[in-house]
Short mmCIF file of C-alpha atoms in Angstrom, two decimals:
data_model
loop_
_atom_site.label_atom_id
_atom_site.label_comp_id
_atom_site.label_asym_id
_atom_site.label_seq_id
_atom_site.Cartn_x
_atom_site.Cartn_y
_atom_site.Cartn_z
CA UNK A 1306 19.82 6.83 38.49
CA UNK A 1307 23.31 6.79 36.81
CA UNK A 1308 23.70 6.80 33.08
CA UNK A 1309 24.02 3.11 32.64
CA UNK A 1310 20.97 2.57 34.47
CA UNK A 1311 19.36 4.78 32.41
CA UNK A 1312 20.72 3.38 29.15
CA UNK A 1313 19.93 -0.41 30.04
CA UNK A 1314 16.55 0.35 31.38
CA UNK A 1315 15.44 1.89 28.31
CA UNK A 1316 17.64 -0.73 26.17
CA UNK A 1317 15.46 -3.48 27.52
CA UNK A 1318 12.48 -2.36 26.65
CA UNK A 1319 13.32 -3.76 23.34
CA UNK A 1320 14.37 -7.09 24.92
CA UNK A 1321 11.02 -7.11 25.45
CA UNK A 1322 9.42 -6.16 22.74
CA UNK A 1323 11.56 -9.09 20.86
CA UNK A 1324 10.94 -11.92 23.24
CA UNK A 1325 7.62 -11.91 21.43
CA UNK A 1326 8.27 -9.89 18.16
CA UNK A 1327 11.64 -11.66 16.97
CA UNK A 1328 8.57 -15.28 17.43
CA UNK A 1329 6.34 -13.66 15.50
CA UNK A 1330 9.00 -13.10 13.20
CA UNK A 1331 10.43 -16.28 13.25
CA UNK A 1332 8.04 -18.72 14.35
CA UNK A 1333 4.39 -17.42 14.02
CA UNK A 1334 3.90 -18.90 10.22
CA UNK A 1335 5.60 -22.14 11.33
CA UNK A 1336 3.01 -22.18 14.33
CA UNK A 1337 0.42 -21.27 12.01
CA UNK A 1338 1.21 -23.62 9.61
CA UNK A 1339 2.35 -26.58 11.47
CA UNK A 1340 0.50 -26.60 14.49
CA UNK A 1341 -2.13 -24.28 14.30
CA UNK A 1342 -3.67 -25.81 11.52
CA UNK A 1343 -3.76 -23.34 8.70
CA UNK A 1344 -2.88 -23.42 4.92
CA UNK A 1345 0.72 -21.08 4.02
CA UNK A 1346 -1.43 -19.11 1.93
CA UNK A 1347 -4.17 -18.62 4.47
CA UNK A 1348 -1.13 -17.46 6.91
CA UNK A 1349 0.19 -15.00 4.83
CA UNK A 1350 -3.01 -13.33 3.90
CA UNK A 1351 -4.03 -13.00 7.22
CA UNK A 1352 -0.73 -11.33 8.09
CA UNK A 1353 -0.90 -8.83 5.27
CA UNK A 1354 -4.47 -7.67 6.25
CA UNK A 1355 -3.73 -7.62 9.76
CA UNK A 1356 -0.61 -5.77 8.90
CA UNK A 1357 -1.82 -3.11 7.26
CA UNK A 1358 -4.81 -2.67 9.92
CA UNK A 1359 -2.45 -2.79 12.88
CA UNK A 1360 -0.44 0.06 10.62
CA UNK A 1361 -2.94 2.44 11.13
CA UNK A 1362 -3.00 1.85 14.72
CA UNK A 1363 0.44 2.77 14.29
CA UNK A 1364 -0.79 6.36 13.27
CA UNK A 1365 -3.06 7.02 16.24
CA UNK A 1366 -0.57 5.68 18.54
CA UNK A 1367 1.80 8.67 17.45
CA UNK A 1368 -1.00 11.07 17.07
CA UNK A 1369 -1.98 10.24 20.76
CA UNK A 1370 1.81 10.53 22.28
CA UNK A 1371 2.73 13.83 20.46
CA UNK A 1372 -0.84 14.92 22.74
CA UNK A 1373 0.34 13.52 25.62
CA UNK A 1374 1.18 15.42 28.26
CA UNK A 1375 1.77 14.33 31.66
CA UNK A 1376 4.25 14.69 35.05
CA UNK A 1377 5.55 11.13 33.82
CA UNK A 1378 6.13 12.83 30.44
CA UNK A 1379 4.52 12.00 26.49
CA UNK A 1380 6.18 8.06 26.60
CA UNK A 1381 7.12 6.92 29.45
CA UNK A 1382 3.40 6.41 30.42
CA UNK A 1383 2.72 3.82 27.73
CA UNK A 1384 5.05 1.17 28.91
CA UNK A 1385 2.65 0.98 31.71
CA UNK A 1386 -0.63 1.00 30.28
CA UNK A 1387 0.37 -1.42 27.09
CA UNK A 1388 2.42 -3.87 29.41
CA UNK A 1389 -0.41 -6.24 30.66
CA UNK A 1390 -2.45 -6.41 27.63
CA UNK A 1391 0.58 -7.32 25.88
CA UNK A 1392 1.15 -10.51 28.27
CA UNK A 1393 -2.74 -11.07 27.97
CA UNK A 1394 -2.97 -11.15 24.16
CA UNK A 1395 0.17 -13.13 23.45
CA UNK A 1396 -1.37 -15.96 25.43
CA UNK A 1397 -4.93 -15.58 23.31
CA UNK A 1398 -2.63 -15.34 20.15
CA UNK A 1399 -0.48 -19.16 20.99
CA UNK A 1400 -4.02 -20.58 22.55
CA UNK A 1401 -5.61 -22.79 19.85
CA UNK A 1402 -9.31 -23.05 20.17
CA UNK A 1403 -12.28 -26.11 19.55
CA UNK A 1404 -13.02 -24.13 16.70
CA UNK A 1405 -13.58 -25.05 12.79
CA UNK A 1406 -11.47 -24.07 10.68
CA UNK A 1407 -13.43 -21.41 9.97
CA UNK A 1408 -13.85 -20.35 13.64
CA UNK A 1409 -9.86 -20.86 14.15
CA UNK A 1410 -8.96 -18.22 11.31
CA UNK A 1411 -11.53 -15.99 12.56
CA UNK A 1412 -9.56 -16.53 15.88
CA UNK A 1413 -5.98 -15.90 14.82
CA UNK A 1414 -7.32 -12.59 12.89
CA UNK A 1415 -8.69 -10.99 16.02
CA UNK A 1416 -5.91 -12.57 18.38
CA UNK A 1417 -3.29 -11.34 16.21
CA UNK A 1418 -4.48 -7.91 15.63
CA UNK A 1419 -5.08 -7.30 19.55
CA UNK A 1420 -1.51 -8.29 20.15
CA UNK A 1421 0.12 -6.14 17.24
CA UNK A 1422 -1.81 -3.44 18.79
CA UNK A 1423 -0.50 -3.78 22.32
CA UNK A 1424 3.09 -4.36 20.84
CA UNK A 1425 1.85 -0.62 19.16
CA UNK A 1426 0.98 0.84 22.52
CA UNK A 1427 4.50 0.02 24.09
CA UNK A 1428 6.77 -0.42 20.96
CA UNK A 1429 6.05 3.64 19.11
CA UNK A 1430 7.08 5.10 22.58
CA UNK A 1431 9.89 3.53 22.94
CA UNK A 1432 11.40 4.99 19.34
CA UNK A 1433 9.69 8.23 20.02
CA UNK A 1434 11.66 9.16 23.36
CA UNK A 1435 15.46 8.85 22.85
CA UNK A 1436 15.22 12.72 22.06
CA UNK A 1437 13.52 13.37 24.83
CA UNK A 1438 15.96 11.68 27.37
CA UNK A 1439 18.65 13.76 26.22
CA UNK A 1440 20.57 16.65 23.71
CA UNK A 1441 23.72 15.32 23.92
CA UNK A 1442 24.07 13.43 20.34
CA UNK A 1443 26.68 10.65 21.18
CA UNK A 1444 24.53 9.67 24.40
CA UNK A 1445 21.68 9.15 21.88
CA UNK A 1446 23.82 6.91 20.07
CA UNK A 1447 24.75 4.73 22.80
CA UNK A 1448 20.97 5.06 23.98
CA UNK A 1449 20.71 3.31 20.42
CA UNK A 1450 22.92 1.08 20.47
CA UNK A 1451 22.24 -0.52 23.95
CA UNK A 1452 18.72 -0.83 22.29
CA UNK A 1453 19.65 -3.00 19.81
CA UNK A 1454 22.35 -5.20 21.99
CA UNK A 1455 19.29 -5.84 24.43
CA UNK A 1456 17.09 -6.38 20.97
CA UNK A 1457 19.59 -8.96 19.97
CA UNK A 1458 19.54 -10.60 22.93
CA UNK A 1459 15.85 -10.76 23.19
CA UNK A 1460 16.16 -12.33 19.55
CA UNK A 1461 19.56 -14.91 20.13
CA UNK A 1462 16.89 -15.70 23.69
CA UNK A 1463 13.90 -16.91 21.06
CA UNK A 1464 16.41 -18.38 18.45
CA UNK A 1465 18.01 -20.12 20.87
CA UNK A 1466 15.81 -21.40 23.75
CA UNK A 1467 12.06 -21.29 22.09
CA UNK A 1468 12.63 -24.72 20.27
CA UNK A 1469 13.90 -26.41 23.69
CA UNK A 1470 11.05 -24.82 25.71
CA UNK A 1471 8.48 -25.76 23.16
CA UNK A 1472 9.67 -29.51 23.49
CA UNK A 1473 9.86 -29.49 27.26
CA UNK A 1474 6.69 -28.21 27.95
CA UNK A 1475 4.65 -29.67 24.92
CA UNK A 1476 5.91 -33.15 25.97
CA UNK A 1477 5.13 -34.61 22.59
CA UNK A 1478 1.98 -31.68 22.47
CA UNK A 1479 3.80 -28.99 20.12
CA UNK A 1480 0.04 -27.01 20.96
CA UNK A 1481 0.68 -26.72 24.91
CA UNK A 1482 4.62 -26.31 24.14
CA UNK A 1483 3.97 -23.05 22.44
CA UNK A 1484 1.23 -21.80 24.76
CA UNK A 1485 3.21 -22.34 27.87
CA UNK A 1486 6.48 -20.60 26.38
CA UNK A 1487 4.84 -17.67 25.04
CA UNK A 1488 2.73 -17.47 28.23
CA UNK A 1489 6.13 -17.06 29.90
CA UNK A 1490 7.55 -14.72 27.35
CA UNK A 1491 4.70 -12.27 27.59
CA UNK A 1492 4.79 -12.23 31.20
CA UNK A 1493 8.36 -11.52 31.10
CA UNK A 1494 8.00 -8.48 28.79
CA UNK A 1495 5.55 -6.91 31.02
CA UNK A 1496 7.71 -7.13 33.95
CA UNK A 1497 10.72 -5.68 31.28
CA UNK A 1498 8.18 -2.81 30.57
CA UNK A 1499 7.55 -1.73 34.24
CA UNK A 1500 11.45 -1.35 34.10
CA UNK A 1501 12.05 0.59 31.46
CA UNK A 1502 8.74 3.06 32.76
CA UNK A 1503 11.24 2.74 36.14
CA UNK A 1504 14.47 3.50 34.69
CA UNK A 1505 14.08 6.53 32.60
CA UNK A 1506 12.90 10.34 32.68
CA UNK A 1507 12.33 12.66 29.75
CA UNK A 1508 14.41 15.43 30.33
CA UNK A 1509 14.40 17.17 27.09
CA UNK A 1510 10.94 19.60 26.51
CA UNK A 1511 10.04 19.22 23.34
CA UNK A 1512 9.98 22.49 21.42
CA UNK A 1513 9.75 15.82 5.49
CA UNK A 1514 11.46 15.30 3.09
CA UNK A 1515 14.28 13.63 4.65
CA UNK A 1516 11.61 11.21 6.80
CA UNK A 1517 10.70 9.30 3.59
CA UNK A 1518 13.99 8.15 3.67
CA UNK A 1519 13.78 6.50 7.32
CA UNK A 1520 10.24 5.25 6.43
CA UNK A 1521 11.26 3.38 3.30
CA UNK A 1522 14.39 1.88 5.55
CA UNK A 1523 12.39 0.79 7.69
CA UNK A 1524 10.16 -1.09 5.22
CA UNK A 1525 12.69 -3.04 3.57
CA UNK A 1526 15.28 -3.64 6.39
CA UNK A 1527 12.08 -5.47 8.24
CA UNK A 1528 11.53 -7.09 5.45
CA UNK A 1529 14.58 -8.29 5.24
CA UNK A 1530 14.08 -9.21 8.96
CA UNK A 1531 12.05 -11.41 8.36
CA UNK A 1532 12.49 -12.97 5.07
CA UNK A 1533 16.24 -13.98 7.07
CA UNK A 1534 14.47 -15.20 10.21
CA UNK A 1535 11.47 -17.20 9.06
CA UNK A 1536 12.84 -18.85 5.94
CA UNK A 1537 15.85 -19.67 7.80
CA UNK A 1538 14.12 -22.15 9.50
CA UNK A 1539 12.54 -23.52 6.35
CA UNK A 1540 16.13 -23.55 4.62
CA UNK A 1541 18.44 -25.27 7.17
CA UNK A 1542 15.00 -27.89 7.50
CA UNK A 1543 14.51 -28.87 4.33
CA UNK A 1544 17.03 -27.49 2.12
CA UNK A 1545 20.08 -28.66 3.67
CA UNK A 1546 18.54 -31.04 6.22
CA UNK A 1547 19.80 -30.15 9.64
CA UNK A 1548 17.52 -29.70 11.70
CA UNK A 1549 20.07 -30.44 14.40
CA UNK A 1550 21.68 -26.96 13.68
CA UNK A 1551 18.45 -25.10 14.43
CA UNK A 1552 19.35 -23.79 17.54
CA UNK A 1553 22.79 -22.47 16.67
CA UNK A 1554 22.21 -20.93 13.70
CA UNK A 1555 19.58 -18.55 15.70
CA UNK A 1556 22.24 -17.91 17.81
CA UNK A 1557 25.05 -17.57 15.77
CA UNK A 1558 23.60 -15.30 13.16
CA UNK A 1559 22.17 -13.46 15.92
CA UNK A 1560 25.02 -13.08 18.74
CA UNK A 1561 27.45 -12.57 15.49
CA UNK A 1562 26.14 -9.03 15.49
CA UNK A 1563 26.76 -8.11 19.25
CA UNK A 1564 30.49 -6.76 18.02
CA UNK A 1565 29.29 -4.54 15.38
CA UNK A 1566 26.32 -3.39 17.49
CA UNK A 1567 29.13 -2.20 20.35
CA UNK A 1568 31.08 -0.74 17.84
CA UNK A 1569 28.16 1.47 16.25
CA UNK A 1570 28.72 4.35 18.81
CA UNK A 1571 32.36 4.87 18.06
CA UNK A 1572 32.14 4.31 14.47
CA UNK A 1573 29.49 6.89 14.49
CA UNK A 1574 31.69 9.23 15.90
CA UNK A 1575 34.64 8.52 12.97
CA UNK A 1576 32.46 7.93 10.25
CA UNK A 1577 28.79 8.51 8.71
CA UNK A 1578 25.85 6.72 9.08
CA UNK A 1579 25.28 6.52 5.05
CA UNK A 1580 29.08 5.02 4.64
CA UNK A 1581 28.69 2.74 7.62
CA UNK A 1582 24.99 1.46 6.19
CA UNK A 1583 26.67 0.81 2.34
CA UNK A 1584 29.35 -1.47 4.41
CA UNK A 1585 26.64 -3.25 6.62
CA UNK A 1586 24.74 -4.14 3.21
CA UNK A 1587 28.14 -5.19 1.52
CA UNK A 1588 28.53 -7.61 4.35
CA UNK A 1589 24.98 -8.99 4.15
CA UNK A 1590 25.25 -9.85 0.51
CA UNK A 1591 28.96 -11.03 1.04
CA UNK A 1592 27.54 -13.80 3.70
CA UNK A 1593 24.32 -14.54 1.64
CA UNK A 1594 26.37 -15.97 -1.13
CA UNK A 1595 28.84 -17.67 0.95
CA UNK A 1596 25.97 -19.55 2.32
CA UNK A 1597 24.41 -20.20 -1.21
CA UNK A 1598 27.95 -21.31 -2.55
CA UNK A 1599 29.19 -22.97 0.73
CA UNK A 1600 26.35 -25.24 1.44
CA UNK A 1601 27.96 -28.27 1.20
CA UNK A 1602 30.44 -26.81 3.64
CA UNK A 1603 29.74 -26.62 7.24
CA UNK A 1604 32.95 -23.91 7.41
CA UNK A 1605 31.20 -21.73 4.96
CA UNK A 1606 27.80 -21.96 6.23
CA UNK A 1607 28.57 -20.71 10.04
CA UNK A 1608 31.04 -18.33 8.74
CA UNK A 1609 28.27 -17.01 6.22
CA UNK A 1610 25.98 -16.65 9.07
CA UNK A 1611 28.58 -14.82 11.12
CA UNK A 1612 29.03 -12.68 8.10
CA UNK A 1613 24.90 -11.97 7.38
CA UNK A 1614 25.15 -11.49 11.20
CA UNK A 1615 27.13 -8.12 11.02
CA UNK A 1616 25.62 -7.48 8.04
CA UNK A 1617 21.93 -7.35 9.41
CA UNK A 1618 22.67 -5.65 12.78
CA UNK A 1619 24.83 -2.93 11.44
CA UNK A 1620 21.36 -1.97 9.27
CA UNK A 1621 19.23 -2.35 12.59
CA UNK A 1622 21.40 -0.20 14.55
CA UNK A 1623 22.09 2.47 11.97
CA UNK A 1624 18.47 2.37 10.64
CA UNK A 1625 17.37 3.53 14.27
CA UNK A 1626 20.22 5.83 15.02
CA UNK A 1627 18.95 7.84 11.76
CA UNK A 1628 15.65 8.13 13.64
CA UNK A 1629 16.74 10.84 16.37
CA UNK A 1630 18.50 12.54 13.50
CA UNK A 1631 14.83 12.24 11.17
CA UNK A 1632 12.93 14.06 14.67
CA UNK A 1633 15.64 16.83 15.19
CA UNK A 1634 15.35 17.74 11.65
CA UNK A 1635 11.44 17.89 11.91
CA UNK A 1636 11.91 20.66 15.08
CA UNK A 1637 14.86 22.37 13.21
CA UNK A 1638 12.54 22.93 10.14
CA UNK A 1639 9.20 23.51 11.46
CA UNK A 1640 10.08 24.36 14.69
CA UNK A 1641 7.79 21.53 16.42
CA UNK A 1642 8.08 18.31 17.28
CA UNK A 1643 6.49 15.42 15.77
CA UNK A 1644 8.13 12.30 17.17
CA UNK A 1645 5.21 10.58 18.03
CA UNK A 1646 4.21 11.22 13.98
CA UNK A 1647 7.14 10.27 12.45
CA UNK A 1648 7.38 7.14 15.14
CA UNK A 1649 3.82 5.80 13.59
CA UNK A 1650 4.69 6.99 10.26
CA UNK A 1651 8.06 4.79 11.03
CA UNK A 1652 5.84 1.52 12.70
CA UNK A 1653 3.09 1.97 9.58
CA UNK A 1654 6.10 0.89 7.20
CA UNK A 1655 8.17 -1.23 9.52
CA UNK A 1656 4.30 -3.36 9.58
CA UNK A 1657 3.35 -2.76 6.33
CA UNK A 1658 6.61 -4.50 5.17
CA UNK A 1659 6.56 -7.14 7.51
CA UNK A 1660 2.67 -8.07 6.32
CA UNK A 1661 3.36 -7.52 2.85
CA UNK A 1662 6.66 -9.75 3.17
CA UNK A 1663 4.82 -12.72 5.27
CA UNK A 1664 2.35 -12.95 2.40
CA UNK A 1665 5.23 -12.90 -0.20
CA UNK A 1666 6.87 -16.03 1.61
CA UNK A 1667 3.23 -17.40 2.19
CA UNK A 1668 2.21 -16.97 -1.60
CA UNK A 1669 6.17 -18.32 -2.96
CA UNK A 1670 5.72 -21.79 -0.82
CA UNK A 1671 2.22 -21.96 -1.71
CA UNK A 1672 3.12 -22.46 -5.39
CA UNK A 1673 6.09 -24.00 -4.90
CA UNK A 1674 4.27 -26.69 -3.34
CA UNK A 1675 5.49 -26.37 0.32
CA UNK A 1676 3.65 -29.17 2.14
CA UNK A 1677 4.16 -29.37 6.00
CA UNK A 1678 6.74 -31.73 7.55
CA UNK A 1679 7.27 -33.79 4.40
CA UNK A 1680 9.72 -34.05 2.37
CA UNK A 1681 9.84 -31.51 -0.49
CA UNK A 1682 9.94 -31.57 -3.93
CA UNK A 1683 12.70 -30.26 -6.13
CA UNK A 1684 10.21 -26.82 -6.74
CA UNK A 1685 9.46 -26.46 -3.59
CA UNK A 1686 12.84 -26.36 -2.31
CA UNK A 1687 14.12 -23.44 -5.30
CA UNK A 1688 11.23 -22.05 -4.24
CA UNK A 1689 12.21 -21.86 -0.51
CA UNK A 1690 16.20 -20.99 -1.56
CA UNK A 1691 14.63 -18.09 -3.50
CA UNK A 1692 13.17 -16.59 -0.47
CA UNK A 1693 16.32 -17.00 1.62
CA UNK A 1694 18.92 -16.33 -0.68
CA UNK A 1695 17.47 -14.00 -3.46
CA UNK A 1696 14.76 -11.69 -2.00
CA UNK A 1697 17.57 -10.58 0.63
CA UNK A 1698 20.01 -9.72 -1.81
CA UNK A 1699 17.40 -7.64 -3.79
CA UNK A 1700 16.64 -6.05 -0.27
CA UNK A 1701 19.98 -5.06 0.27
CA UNK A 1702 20.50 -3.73 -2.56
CA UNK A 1703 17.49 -1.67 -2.17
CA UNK A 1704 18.74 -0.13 1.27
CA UNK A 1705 21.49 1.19 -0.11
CA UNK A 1706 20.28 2.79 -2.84
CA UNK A 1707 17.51 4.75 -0.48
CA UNK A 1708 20.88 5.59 1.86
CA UNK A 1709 22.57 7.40 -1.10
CA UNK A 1710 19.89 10.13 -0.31
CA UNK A 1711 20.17 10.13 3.26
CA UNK A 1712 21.98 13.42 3.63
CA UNK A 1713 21.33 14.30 7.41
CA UNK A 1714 24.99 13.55 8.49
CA UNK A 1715 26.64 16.59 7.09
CA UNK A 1716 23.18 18.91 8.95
CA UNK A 1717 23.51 16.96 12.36
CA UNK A 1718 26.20 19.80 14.42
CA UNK A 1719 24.13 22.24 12.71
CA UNK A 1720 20.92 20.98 14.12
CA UNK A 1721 22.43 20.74 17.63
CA UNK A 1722 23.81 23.67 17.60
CA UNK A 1723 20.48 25.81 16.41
CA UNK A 1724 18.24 22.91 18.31
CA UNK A 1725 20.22 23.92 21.91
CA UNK A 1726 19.91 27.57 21.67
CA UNK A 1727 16.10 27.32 21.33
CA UNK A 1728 15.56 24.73 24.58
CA UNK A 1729 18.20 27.24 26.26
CA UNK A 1730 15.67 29.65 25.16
CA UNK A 1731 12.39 27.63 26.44
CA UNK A 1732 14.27 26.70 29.71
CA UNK A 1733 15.12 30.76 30.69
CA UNK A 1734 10.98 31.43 29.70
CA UNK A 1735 9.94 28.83 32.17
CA UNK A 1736 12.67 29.98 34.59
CA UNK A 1737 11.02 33.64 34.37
CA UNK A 1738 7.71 32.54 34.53
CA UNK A 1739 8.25 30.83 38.00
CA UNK A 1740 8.74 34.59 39.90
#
């Protein structure tokens, strides 16, 4: 299979991954809330606990693909054991029950946690193997990037189309409108994950100080994730009251980031990944307040979204380009590899932050006095602008302090250069070894 094959095959993975991760994101407290049937608070609890559970899962997931060793290779594997108990359990998690209230939380705990698991199974392989598909550093950045294009798209699809979907199937019956659209989603990411197990081969035989760094990046950009994609929904709702503009502003602050996510591999190649991260944050916070000041201004608003758009993709892609640089400088040091490790290490924050952020937004509209599809009062709606505007900005701000001591740039043709000779070295042993 030619390189682009390669590339896109693995890049879709993600797609995957986001048809139903990028709804969780977005949509799952709404669901919760709105349709399911329970309280904010209740919501956001039950994503914290589940969070932090599903983060150890993240842990053994690593431990068990650094072990693995098969003819398929240590990830590849994985996309097809996880893929149909990922469809499976993000139909239990959208089916609502005859339970009692009770019964029904008891239900979204365990249905929640099995799918956050699966999403484990497939999603910690899929940032472990980029290394292991090839040396060569600027094909691991386009590896990257095509990742995160196919990511966006799987996001701009849910932004865009879940809404519609939800309405045309539900027929007036929100319940079966959800059901039926993630029912479709799931199956489609299973199908996306025999692919990707299809498309790629790990070519590369695998032979931390600097990994706090990616871990705490990973906490607060997903945090930032989805403080911008759930309260979005609440903001443009209630807030500003257009509810007609749902669907484009998921896809405009979505699709808005497909230029800066092409232009990631050739920046890369000009400039460093800490410079390029300060200007993605700069952006962010430049399109956060044009929203804040422009939203009496439909001009401001969409170009603020465009704006927040590069802003939050140029941290997604650079935040996982870091992460083949993180794994080579675990081998260069130690002299073994640990991707799988730092991968769960990576997914323990990345979950821990999105819990720990649902039950922020949870707790904030809880005593703001958030009350389901009614109109708010004056607290409640500070209270939602705070978690739109504010938190991200304090986010941002946040990233790029942690980047200032993200020093990996000036080590990376160092680490190729000492990282080759010892596979050279590995390669001529096995070569011996076979007369």
């Amino acid at each position: 299979m030619g390189k682009w094959g390669k590339r896109i095959g693995y890049g879709i993975g993600d797609l995957g991954c986001n048809l139903v991760f990028s709804t969780m994101a977005s949509y799952l407290m709404v669901f919760y809330t709105d349709v399911f049937g329970i309280t904010a608070a209740a919501a956001g609890t039950m994503m914290l606990v589940t969070k932090f559970i599903d983060a150890l899962t993240d842990t053994g997931m690593g431990l068990i693909v650094d072990r693995t060793h098969t003819k398929w290779g240590q990830g590849r594997p994985y996309f097809v054991l996880g893929a149909i108990p990922f469809a499976i359990f993000t139909f239990m998690t959208f089916y609502i029950p005859n339970f009692g209230n009770s019964g029904k939380l008891v239900w979204a705990y365990v249905t929640y946690c099995l799918l956050c698991t699966a999403y484990t199974v497939v999603n910690i392989p899929l940032n472990t193997i980029v290394p292991r598909l090839t040396s060569d550093v600027h094909e691991r950045d386009i590896l990257v990037s095509t990742r995160m294009i196919c990511a966006m798209i799987g996001t701009a699809i849910v932004m865009t189309i879940t809404a519609p979907m939800v309405k045309f199937f539900g027929k007036g019956n929100e319940a079966r409108g959800y059901l039926v659209t993630m029912t479709i989603y799931g199956i489609a990411a299973m199908l996306i994950f025999f692919v990707t197990f299809a498309s790629t081969e790990e070519v590369v035989p695998p032979t931390v100080s600097k990994a706090c760094i990616l871990f705490l990046l990973n906490l607060f950009y997903f945090s930032l994730y989805v403080v911008r994609n759930t309260t979005v929904l609440y903001y443009f709702k209630y807030n500003l009251g257009r509810t007609e503009w749902l669907s484009l502003v998921g896809i405009l602050g979505i699709l808005s980031g497909l230029p800066m996510l092409l232009a990631l591999p050739a920046l890369e190649k000009r400039f460093s990944k800490r410079s390029l991260m300060f200007v993605s944050v700069a952006l962010y916070i430049a399109g956060d307040l044009m929203i804040f000041l422009g939203k009496n201004s439909a001009v401001f608003l969409l170009a603020g979204l465009v704006i927040t758009g590069f802003g939050i993709y140029g941290i997604f892609g650079i935040t996982f380009a870091m992460q083949p640089d993180v794994i080579d400088y675990s081998e260069y040091k130690k002299n073994s590899s640990v991707a799988g490790l730092i991968a769960a290490f990576q997914g323990f924050f990345v979950k821990g932050g999105m819990g720990l952020t649902s039950f922020v937004i949870g707790a904030f509209l809880k005593n703001g006095g958030y009350v389901a599809n009614a109109v708010q009062t004056d607290k409640a709606l500070s209270y939602i602008e705070v978690c739109f505007i504010w938190i991200p900005v304090v986010l941002c701000v946040i990233i790029a302090v942690l980047t200032w001591f993200y020093k990996l740039d000036s080590l990376r043709s160092e680490m190729t250069e000492e990282l080759e000779s010892r596979r050279r070295k590995i390669a001529n042993g096995n070569e011996r070894c076979d007369f």
